[in-house]
Amino acid sequence: MPPTPSATPATGPGPLGAAALGPDVAALPTDPAGLPAQEPAAADLARAAARTAGDLLAPPAPVRLGDVIPAPERVAPDPTADFVLSEDAAIRVSPDPAARDVAAQLAELLRPATGYPVPVTEVADDATAGHLVLTLSGPAASASASASASASASASASAGESAPDRPGGEGYRLHVTPAEVRIIAATAAGLFHGVQTLRQLLPSSIDSPVPVAERWVVPGGLIVDRPRFPYRGAMLDVARHFFGVADVLRVIDHLARYKLNHLHLHLTDDQGWRIAVDSWPRLATVGGATEVGGGPGGWYTAADYRRIVRYAARRHVTLVPEIDLPGHTNAALLAYPELAPDKVAPAPYTGTEVGFSYVDPADERTYDFVADVLGEVAALTPGPWLHIGGDEAFKVKGEAYTGFIERAQRIVAATGKTVVGWHQLAPAAHLDGRVLQWWGTNGDDPVVAEAVRRGARLILSPGNHAYFDMKYAPDTPIGHDWAGLIDVRRSYDWDPGAHLAEVPAEAVLGVEAPLWTESVTSLAEIEFMLLPRLPALAELAWSPRAAHDWAGFRDRLAGHGPRWDRAGIAFHRSPEIPWAAEPAQPAVPRQPTAEVADRASVPVRPDPAATPGPPPATNGA
Ligand code: TNX
């Protein structure tokens, strides 16, 4: 093991007294005026000066156990129990393929910045000193887990623990001691979420794509954590502007980092049809060739789509495909004019109006189209959901609308999926399990409340809090403002469990942030609109309400700026957030020499050329 230099926390910007000179001088006896009683030796002064210089260059305060977004359910720090990841650390994982894959992903995220080999080994025994341990084990206690639990009993007690400390489902338990970091969960998803927490507990330079000389400290103590809502997501509109596979994979990375577990893809709209359908091939080849502003558009082949599904699944993110019906269908009508009420092909549409197009609800051929498309998309999608849109079909009114929706709902049920639709579906008859996605802008919606009484569950996407295509401020260069301005605080300050009148918290399946892309044209713009608001939504979706705290969230969020900088992620430097100053050091890649390796911290700027991104798209990107 390499030597592990002891951390010298920055002393802060206070007046330059003895304390600011570091412990070598501060420890000397002082007279009542606070001055050293004896003259320090030259060597002491030199050492103190060197330390002070190091402190001034050091990155912001070390990460604390509670510095996690979304805020964990319970945190019990133990300042005496920090763990230091060393060059010979390994990952030990339960012998299970899904757990092993989580371990492989942990290794993948540790290797670039640390430069350590981080081997992964399957173990059943408990000899783990110095290592990271991922244990898949049901919520009921097992022998090895209870040994670990008793070791943390005092930390648990100080967290006021009353519920079992071994969450099932997506929950996890993360215990940091000087000997090991152990994550225990009942599912691979739980282990994966625990790994995301561990990632945030390491210094921000862990996000560097190139090796950094750093002391890889994980703060000691115990975290016990589980989600508040089962559905936590974001939507990407790939119809108004098309985004290739690589961009979508990167968005999935951002979701996974914050324990969001659903990606809703808005695959079709007036401006473009983005998924190949074998039985109706012109949907993609003709309907996919346009986008807002007249760009080339594009679409996903079945292979592209499967790749997105697989990439998401590995990160415990479920894909929710949306085929928007009966409105928002100009691109489909362009490809197949027989679906249009007048059977005449419309002009391609590259503007941003809504509500003018619809498939003919009175023609049986329309239902062949709906069944074929939804059948193919369902067959490509392993997740349980199929979203049929249903919004802003202004020209299909009354019974024509509810009749169409009720038929489409039955078609979805016949594919074996659960139907999701925008809340305009509410007046249509209830169908077992159906989910409405509510995007209203005030918390009073009697029609939706009535649909909930008939059995609907809700995904909440309030336009004035969760529509991340809204501008942050009047001068935000892209985005809309019809639902208001959404700064970070507005995206954070609402309660999904109590937002809608007459809707009990139990009817809320979860929350989702839609990103419509009329004005969003590139990955950098996607990231600019999502970050830093996505972590705010993630905290509402995951953390217990008792953890809700704007001041605390704002401070924790500030620590994520350096992580995004390191990873080359574009984000909006919202003035509400006290972002940590960027490190002022020159870019010095870590050298594999003892001298550099022993230094406490040499942050390095990412080399953009070396930034690893998902592989390039295969179609239309
Ligand atoms: C409303 S809300 C829409 C979208 C637009 C968005 C722009 C909803 C289900 N539909 O068609 O893109 O506003 O903010």
XYZ file of C-alpha atoms and ligand atoms in Angstrom:
635
model
C 0.000 0.000 0.000
C 1.289 3.500 -0.730
C 1.714 5.855 2.184
C -1.442 7.765 3.006
C -0.622 11.296 4.038
C -2.804 12.678 6.766
C -5.338 15.262 5.685
C -4.754 18.840 6.690
C -8.078 20.575 6.380
C -7.979 24.056 4.927
C -7.977 26.610 7.681
C -10.222 29.002 5.844
C -9.748 32.624 4.967
C -9.479 33.921 8.527
C -6.874 36.456 9.683
C -3.359 35.157 9.415
C -2.723 34.112 13.009
C -0.855 31.113 14.308
C -3.731 28.810 13.404
C -3.505 29.893 9.807
C 0.107 28.806 9.786
C -0.974 25.247 10.427
C -0.645 22.847 13.309
C 3.160 23.045 13.488
C 2.985 26.623 14.659
C -0.521 26.626 16.088
C 0.515 23.874 18.503
C 3.279 25.970 19.998
C 2.526 27.438 23.425
C 1.026 30.905 23.137
C 1.101 33.898 25.479
C -2.115 35.672 26.510
C -1.924 37.891 23.426
C -2.104 34.798 21.240
C 1.491 35.007 20.099
C 3.879 32.081 20.313
C 5.645 32.259 23.683
C 8.843 30.914 22.198
C 10.471 31.714 18.919
C 9.647 28.821 16.587
C 12.655 27.157 15.061
C 13.397 27.968 11.404
C 12.512 24.402 10.441
C 9.101 24.744 12.128
C 8.411 27.960 10.275
C 9.445 26.438 6.979
C 7.205 23.429 7.577
C 4.329 25.682 8.563
C 4.781 27.859 5.506
C 4.829 24.802 3.266
C 1.646 23.495 4.832
C -0.051 26.860 4.542
C 0.809 27.024 0.866
C -0.596 23.545 0.464
C -3.747 24.510 2.304
C -4.317 27.533 0.121
C -4.069 25.316 -2.935
C -6.195 22.571 -1.465
C -9.673 22.019 -2.879
C -12.743 23.068 -0.876
C -13.654 21.448 2.441
C -13.557 17.668 2.490
C -16.752 15.808 1.676
C -18.893 14.991 4.704
C -21.033 11.887 5.016
C -24.222 13.917 4.656
C -23.092 15.683 1.472
C -25.218 13.485 -0.760
C -27.927 14.327 -3.304
C -30.614 13.105 -3.016
C -30.375 13.386 0.782
C -30.289 9.907 2.318
C -32.972 8.793 4.733
C -30.527 8.415 7.637
C -26.931 9.538 8.045
C -24.777 8.819 11.097
C -21.275 10.240 10.601
C -18.352 8.785 12.517
C -15.406 11.154 12.142
C -13.085 8.538 13.611
C -13.924 6.010 10.907
C -12.790 7.494 7.587
C -11.743 4.999 4.939
C -8.906 5.702 2.510
C -9.018 3.983 -0.845
C -5.559 2.734 -1.677
C -3.845 1.506 -4.785
C -4.302 -2.151 -3.864
C -8.004 -1.874 -3.041
C -10.287 -4.417 -4.638
C -14.024 -4.738 -4.946
C -15.493 -7.846 -3.332
C -18.964 -8.730 -4.503
C -21.598 -11.365 -3.828
C -21.594 -14.164 -6.391
C -24.545 -12.901 -8.436
C -24.397 -11.706 -12.064
C -26.393 -8.501 -11.501
C -24.407 -7.592 -8.377
C -21.206 -8.367 -10.230
C -22.211 -5.964 -12.962
C -22.732 -3.218 -10.375
C -19.254 -3.989 -9.035
C -17.845 -3.761 -12.566
C -19.453 -0.339 -12.960
C -18.013 0.802 -9.630
C -14.591 -0.273 -10.834
C -15.147 1.577 -14.126
C -15.945 4.776 -12.306
C -12.996 4.516 -9.906
C -10.243 3.572 -12.345
C -9.906 6.683 -14.566
C -9.329 9.228 -11.782
C -7.476 7.010 -9.321
C -5.368 5.197 -11.880
C -5.716 2.168 -9.575
C -6.408 -1.280 -11.017
C -9.419 -1.940 -8.739
C -9.926 -5.632 -9.489
C -13.338 -7.187 -8.890
C -13.543 -10.537 -7.159
C -16.495 -12.619 -6.094
C -16.265 -13.600 -2.473
C -18.446 -15.286 0.033
C -16.060 -14.843 2.973
C -15.641 -11.724 5.050
C -11.896 -11.075 4.850
C -12.141 -7.663 3.283
C -9.632 -5.318 4.921
C -8.960 -2.294 2.755
C -11.627 -3.104 0.248
C -14.999 -2.110 -1.096
C -17.616 -4.762 -0.464
C -20.940 -5.087 -2.271
C -23.228 -7.546 -0.565
C -26.489 -8.668 -2.079
C -28.640 -9.927 0.713
C -32.338 -9.801 1.497
C -33.720 -7.455 4.120
C -33.702 -10.290 6.670
C -30.437 -10.498 8.617
C -27.806 -13.013 7.594
C -24.705 -14.022 9.529
C -22.152 -11.778 7.819
C -24.553 -8.872 7.578
C -25.462 -8.980 11.236
C -21.769 -8.896 12.148
C -21.520 -5.720 10.114
C -24.726 -4.389 11.651
C -23.478 -4.858 15.200
C -20.257 -3.052 14.325
C -22.357 -0.039 13.405
C -24.839 -0.270 16.255
C -23.649 2.877 17.990
C -23.706 4.915 14.801
C -27.203 3.633 14.084
C -28.387 4.563 17.542
C -27.066 8.084 17.187
C -29.095 8.424 13.972
C -32.240 7.777 16.006
C -32.837 4.598 14.079
C -36.136 2.893 14.693
C -37.056 1.219 11.396
C -35.057 -1.812 10.278
C -31.637 -0.739 9.037
C -31.671 -3.147 6.114
C -33.936 -1.609 3.481
C -35.335 -3.856 0.776
C -36.237 -2.899 -2.794
C -34.089 -0.092 -4.132
C -32.767 0.800 -0.687
C -29.258 0.160 0.569
C -27.073 0.429 3.623
C -23.599 1.919 3.297
C -21.167 1.505 6.153
C -17.758 3.179 6.100
C -15.089 2.092 8.564
C -11.303 2.439 8.397
C -11.213 -1.208 7.327
C -13.764 -1.255 4.524
C -16.677 0.335 2.736
C -19.593 -2.067 2.662
C -22.808 -1.606 0.712
C -25.597 -4.052 1.467
C -28.823 -4.187 -0.503
C -31.594 -6.617 -1.278
C -31.408 -5.947 -5.033
C -28.804 -5.026 -7.614
C -30.675 -1.715 -8.038
C -30.108 -1.016 -4.334
C -26.401 -1.781 -4.682
C -26.260 0.499 -7.720
C -27.833 3.380 -5.785
C -25.396 2.753 -2.943
C -22.557 2.999 -5.443
C -23.863 6.397 -6.585
C -23.743 7.541 -2.965
C -20.199 6.238 -2.570
C -19.198 8.118 -5.698
C -20.429 11.382 -4.157
C -18.579 10.664 -0.909
C -15.243 10.570 -2.703
C -13.450 13.851 -3.513
C -14.842 15.640 -6.567
C -11.769 14.741 -8.603
C -13.165 11.194 -8.797
C -15.016 12.536 -11.836
C -11.781 13.272 -13.643
C -11.368 11.192 -16.806
C -7.588 11.168 -16.273
C -5.572 10.146 -13.201
C -5.307 12.675 -10.379
C -3.007 12.547 -7.357
C -5.533 12.636 -4.565
C -6.109 11.207 -1.156
C -9.236 9.156 -1.798
C -10.954 9.546 1.544
C -14.482 8.310 2.196
C -15.991 9.884 5.345
C -16.730 7.348 8.068
C -20.139 6.351 9.368
C -23.403 4.766 8.344
C -26.027 5.635 5.744
C -29.343 3.812 5.554
C -31.359 4.885 2.570
C -34.418 4.080 0.462
C -36.609 5.986 -2.006
C -39.781 7.881 -1.165
C -41.393 7.239 -4.586
C -40.948 4.267 -6.918
C -41.153 6.320 -10.139
C -38.428 8.948 -10.474
C -37.678 10.242 -13.917
C -37.029 12.712 -16.655
C -38.400 13.031 -20.156
C -36.380 13.895 -23.219
C -38.259 15.191 -26.261
C -36.315 13.712 -29.180
C -39.075 14.709 -31.621
C -38.820 18.505 -31.754
C -35.067 18.157 -32.135
C -33.524 14.769 -32.691
C -30.736 13.604 -30.398
C -28.567 10.635 -31.347
C -27.964 7.559 -29.232
C -24.779 8.961 -27.651
C -26.638 11.998 -26.304
C -29.397 9.835 -24.863
C -26.868 7.562 -23.147
C -25.267 10.566 -21.547
C -28.619 11.758 -20.232
C -29.106 8.296 -18.737
C -25.777 8.738 -16.931
C -27.067 11.968 -15.397
C -30.270 10.301 -14.245
C -28.426 7.370 -12.715
C -26.075 9.652 -10.788
C -29.070 11.070 -8.911
C -30.945 7.785 -8.434
C -33.593 8.593 -11.026
C -34.871 5.351 -12.477
C -37.049 6.198 -15.491
C -36.263 7.839 -18.817
C -39.361 8.806 -20.771
C -38.595 9.334 -24.461
C -41.099 11.530 -26.308
C -40.570 9.712 -29.603
C -43.127 11.274 -31.913
C -44.567 14.700 -32.563
C -45.544 17.027 -35.379
C -41.941 17.802 -36.211
C -40.601 14.244 -36.375
C -41.169 10.512 -35.900
C -38.096 8.990 -34.241
C -38.526 5.243 -34.055
C -38.423 2.754 -36.928
C -41.618 0.706 -37.239
C -41.295 -2.276 -39.595
C -44.981 -2.476 -40.452
C -45.205 1.243 -41.284
C -41.690 2.022 -42.561
C -42.352 5.515 -43.916
C -43.036 6.753 -40.378
C -39.291 6.905 -39.798
C -37.916 7.390 -43.306
C -40.334 10.180 -44.206
C -41.685 11.284 -40.829
C -38.225 11.254 -39.247
C -36.561 13.525 -41.767
C -37.674 16.831 -40.244
C -37.248 18.785 -37.019
C -37.871 22.236 -35.579
C -35.997 24.861 -37.551
C -35.576 22.690 -40.652
C -32.635 20.518 -39.526
C -32.130 16.983 -40.805
C -33.934 15.167 -37.986
C -33.216 11.456 -37.617
C -34.634 8.342 -36.007
C -33.612 5.290 -34.021
C -33.383 1.906 -35.679
C -34.562 -1.044 -33.605
C -30.878 -1.741 -32.873
C -30.331 1.854 -31.673
C -33.365 1.639 -29.449
C -32.268 -1.699 -28.003
C -28.895 -0.193 -27.270
C -30.522 2.621 -25.316
C -32.689 0.080 -23.465
C -29.657 -2.043 -22.549
C -27.543 0.909 -21.469
C -30.400 2.162 -19.293
C -31.103 -1.274 -17.820
C -27.495 -1.646 -16.757
C -27.940 1.585 -14.807
C -31.267 0.447 -13.374
C -33.146 2.972 -15.483
C -36.375 1.873 -17.196
C -37.267 3.291 -20.589
C -40.776 4.695 -21.050
C -41.504 5.152 -24.767
C -44.176 7.656 -25.786
C -46.113 7.548 -29.036
C -48.175 10.735 -28.847
C -51.790 10.147 -30.022
C -54.205 11.219 -31.417
C -52.724 14.746 -31.738
C -49.107 15.795 -32.323
C -49.113 13.554 -35.398
C -48.181 15.775 -38.358
C -45.059 13.708 -39.104
C -47.121 10.488 -39.187
C -49.694 12.092 -41.497
C -46.927 13.241 -43.788
C -45.716 9.640 -44.032
C -49.216 8.096 -44.299
C -51.862 10.575 -45.489
C -54.494 7.802 -45.206
C -54.428 8.463 -41.441
C -55.420 12.099 -41.895
C -59.077 13.095 -41.543
C -59.037 14.555 -45.078
C -56.652 11.866 -46.415
C -54.384 14.622 -47.722
C -50.701 14.806 -46.793
C -49.952 17.944 -44.766
C -46.842 20.033 -45.319
C -43.835 19.044 -43.208
C -43.920 21.003 -39.967
C -40.820 22.619 -38.493
C -42.430 25.282 -36.305
C -43.385 25.164 -32.621
C -47.173 25.491 -32.510
C -49.223 22.668 -31.002
C -52.726 21.254 -31.284
C -53.448 21.359 -35.020
C -52.846 17.767 -36.191
C -54.613 14.459 -35.427
C -55.110 10.966 -36.755
C -58.666 10.230 -37.891
C -60.521 8.718 -34.912
C -63.418 7.683 -37.175
C -61.366 5.476 -39.504
C -60.676 1.817 -38.595
C -57.344 2.010 -40.397
C -56.206 4.387 -37.626
C -56.638 1.589 -35.080
C -54.594 -0.826 -37.238
C -51.867 1.811 -37.185
C -52.144 2.283 -33.418
C -52.076 -1.476 -32.750
C -49.147 -2.103 -35.108
C -47.035 0.745 -33.761
C -47.761 0.114 -30.093
C -47.248 -3.624 -30.624
C -43.797 -3.125 -32.152
C -42.713 -0.554 -29.574
C -43.978 -2.789 -26.758
C -42.017 -5.724 -28.166
C -38.819 -3.641 -28.173
C -39.367 -2.386 -24.619
C -38.712 -4.606 -21.609
C -40.142 -2.141 -19.072
C -43.797 -2.222 -18.025
C -44.889 1.181 -19.377
C -46.250 2.414 -22.696
C -47.079 6.135 -22.922
C -49.737 7.179 -25.435
C -49.507 10.968 -25.039
C -53.047 12.243 -25.382
C -52.174 15.923 -24.805
C -53.353 18.934 -26.741
C -55.511 17.063 -29.278
C -57.600 20.206 -29.463
C -59.426 19.147 -32.599
C -60.600 15.769 -31.281
C -63.280 16.698 -28.806
C -65.690 15.063 -26.390
C -66.659 11.469 -27.142
C -64.452 11.302 -30.220
C -61.490 11.898 -27.887
C -62.503 9.645 -24.995
C -63.563 6.908 -27.431
C -60.167 7.030 -29.137
C -58.307 7.019 -25.807
C -60.354 4.141 -24.391
C -59.544 2.059 -27.473
C -55.868 2.993 -27.346
C -55.794 2.092 -23.628
C -57.187 -1.370 -24.460
C -54.632 -1.797 -27.249
C -51.861 -1.046 -24.764
C -53.321 -3.534 -22.277
C -53.362 -6.176 -25.029
C -49.594 -5.720 -25.471
C -49.168 -6.591 -21.790
C -47.994 -3.089 -20.850
C -49.446 -0.561 -18.431
C -50.798 2.565 -20.093
C -49.439 5.994 -19.215
C -50.785 9.216 -20.710
C -50.784 12.952 -20.080
C -53.509 14.002 -17.669
C -55.863 14.908 -20.547
C -56.693 11.185 -20.492
C -58.501 11.685 -17.167
C -62.100 11.808 -18.485
C -61.691 8.508 -20.354
C -62.815 5.310 -18.608
C -60.457 3.849 -16.039
C -58.409 0.843 -17.053
C -56.582 -1.286 -14.530
C -53.279 0.233 -13.458
C -53.430 3.307 -15.681
C -51.154 6.183 -14.876
C -51.744 9.851 -15.648
C -48.889 12.285 -15.992
C -50.070 15.596 -14.559
C -48.509 18.777 -15.934
C -50.844 21.437 -14.589
C -49.642 24.666 -13.068
C -51.902 24.960 -10.057
C -52.593 22.322 -7.484
C -56.315 22.065 -8.040
C -57.576 19.700 -10.746
C -60.976 18.166 -9.927
C -61.077 16.095 -13.141
C -57.765 14.464 -12.317
C -58.762 14.023 -8.660
C -61.882 12.205 -9.870
C -59.787 9.945 -12.145
C -57.651 9.137 -9.097
C -60.792 8.166 -7.162
C -61.592 5.796 -10.036
C -58.171 4.183 -9.595
C -55.620 6.174 -11.615
C -52.138 6.724 -10.216
C -50.190 9.892 -10.974
C -46.784 10.935 -12.156
C -46.389 14.582 -11.206
C -44.704 16.991 -13.614
C -46.087 20.362 -12.542
C -45.365 22.768 -15.374
C -44.307 25.557 -13.031
C -41.831 23.408 -11.047
C -40.757 20.433 -13.158
C -40.861 21.610 -16.793
C -37.162 22.008 -17.375
C -37.732 23.607 -20.759
C -38.775 26.707 -18.779
C -36.146 29.399 -18.447
C -34.316 29.821 -15.148
C -34.547 33.606 -15.347
C -35.699 36.222 -17.872
C -32.257 36.288 -19.480
C -31.866 32.517 -19.915
C -30.899 32.282 -23.584
C -33.105 29.279 -24.425
C -36.373 27.873 -23.156
C -40.004 28.905 -22.665
C -41.746 30.850 -19.917
C -45.421 29.984 -20.401
C -45.437 28.083 -17.096
C -43.285 30.709 -15.396
C -39.595 30.931 -14.657
C -38.114 27.944 -12.835
C -34.992 28.730 -10.895
C -33.391 26.019 -8.772
C -35.349 26.972 -5.699
C -38.647 26.765 -7.572
C -37.706 23.333 -8.906
C -36.998 22.275 -5.302
C -39.746 23.951 -3.295
C -42.827 21.787 -3.731
C -44.030 18.567 -2.174
C -45.137 15.787 -4.533
C -46.970 14.099 -1.674
C -49.213 17.106 -1.028
C -49.246 19.051 -4.277
C -52.628 18.223 -5.743
C -55.836 18.926 -3.848
C -57.919 15.818 -3.072
C -55.136 13.500 -4.213
C -53.622 11.376 -1.432
C -49.861 10.791 -1.402
C -50.489 7.050 -1.957
C -51.871 7.816 -5.449
C -48.593 9.454 -6.435
C -46.366 6.963 -8.197
C -43.639 9.545 -8.511
C -42.303 12.593 -10.296
C -40.789 13.365 -13.653
C -39.066 16.363 -15.215
C -39.979 16.769 -18.892
C -37.467 18.459 -21.156
C -39.262 19.645 -24.280
C -36.828 20.628 -26.974
C -38.370 23.241 -29.243
C -35.453 25.520 -28.298
C -32.939 22.890 -27.182
C -30.668 21.784 -30.008
C -27.566 20.105 -28.567
C -26.306 17.934 -25.727
C -24.705 20.978 -24.097
C -28.093 22.717 -24.108
C -29.783 19.622 -22.678
C -27.263 19.606 -19.835
C -27.623 23.351 -19.319
C -31.383 22.964 -18.839
C -31.208 19.786 -16.715
C -28.381 20.811 -14.412
C -28.609 21.941 -11.701
C -32.401 21.410 -11.591
C -32.360 17.637 -12.060
C -30.761 16.971 -8.637
C -33.506 19.124 -7.069
C -36.202 16.965 -8.617
C -34.269 13.838 -7.668
C -34.268 14.895 -4.027
C -38.046 15.434 -4.085
C -38.475 12.011 -5.649
C -36.109 10.046 -3.434
C -35.622 11.720 -0.056
C -38.017 11.642 2.868
C -39.962 14.864 3.228
C -38.313 15.412 6.598
C -35.008 15.897 4.759
C -36.393 18.774 2.694
C -34.245 21.820 3.376
C -33.433 24.456 0.793
C -30.401 25.903 2.602
C -28.873 22.476 3.100
C -29.668 21.404 -0.442
C -28.134 24.553 -1.885
C -24.894 23.940 -0.008
C -24.729 20.285 -1.012
C -25.507 21.186 -4.619
C -22.603 23.641 -4.669
C -20.246 20.711 -4.280
C -21.516 19.181 -7.513
C -20.254 22.000 -9.728
C -16.634 20.809 -9.476
C -17.788 17.247 -10.218
C -19.586 18.351 -13.390
C -16.609 20.503 -14.352
C -14.336 17.507 -13.944
C -16.600 15.330 -16.049
C -16.893 17.966 -18.779
C -20.633 18.377 -18.165
C -22.183 21.693 -19.186
C -24.400 23.198 -16.491
C -26.051 26.473 -15.583
C -24.124 28.310 -12.862
C -27.307 29.474 -11.168
C -26.560 32.542 -9.052
C -28.644 31.071 -6.210
C -26.014 28.409 -5.562
C -22.722 29.175 -3.708
C -20.602 27.273 -6.233
C -17.181 26.364 -4.984
C -14.468 28.307 -6.747
C -12.796 26.377 -9.498
C -9.351 25.127 -8.476
C -6.696 27.539 -9.624
C -3.907 25.004 -10.073
C -2.314 24.308 -13.423
C -3.283 21.126 -15.225
C -0.821 18.574 -13.908
C -1.604 15.003 -14.822
C -0.735 12.592 -12.066
C 2.703 11.129 -12.500
C 3.249 7.596 -11.272
C 6.095 8.761 -9.031
C 6.140 8.446 -5.276
C 6.727 12.167 -4.933
C 3.567 13.196 -6.736
C 1.539 10.272 -5.459
C 2.345 11.279 -1.896
C 1.126 14.837 -2.237
C -2.195 15.447 -0.614
C -4.029 16.771 -3.638
C -3.068 17.819 -7.130
C -6.316 18.492 -8.931
C -6.151 18.267 -12.680
C -8.426 19.752 -15.264
C -10.007 17.156 -17.530
C -8.428 16.811 -20.934
C -11.450 17.311 -23.211
C -9.898 15.032 -25.813
C -9.689 12.276 -23.240
C -13.219 12.725 -21.901
C -14.839 9.346 -22.283
C -18.344 9.569 -23.649
C -20.737 6.906 -24.763
C -19.947 5.457 -28.185
C -21.244 7.409 -31.187
C -24.775 7.002 -32.483
C -25.339 4.704 -35.426
C -28.162 6.582 -37.020
C -29.149 10.110 -37.720
C -26.959 11.624 -35.016
C -46.786 21.553 -23.691
S -47.565 19.744 -21.641
C -46.680 20.341 -24.349
C -45.640 20.156 -25.344
C -44.773 21.376 -25.515
C -44.536 22.017 -24.172
C -43.617 23.191 -24.223
C -47.674 18.767 -22.848
C -48.067 17.430 -22.530
N -47.416 19.224 -24.063
O -46.202 19.764 -26.569
O -43.584 20.975 -26.080
O -45.770 22.423 -23.648
O -43.328 23.648 -22.949
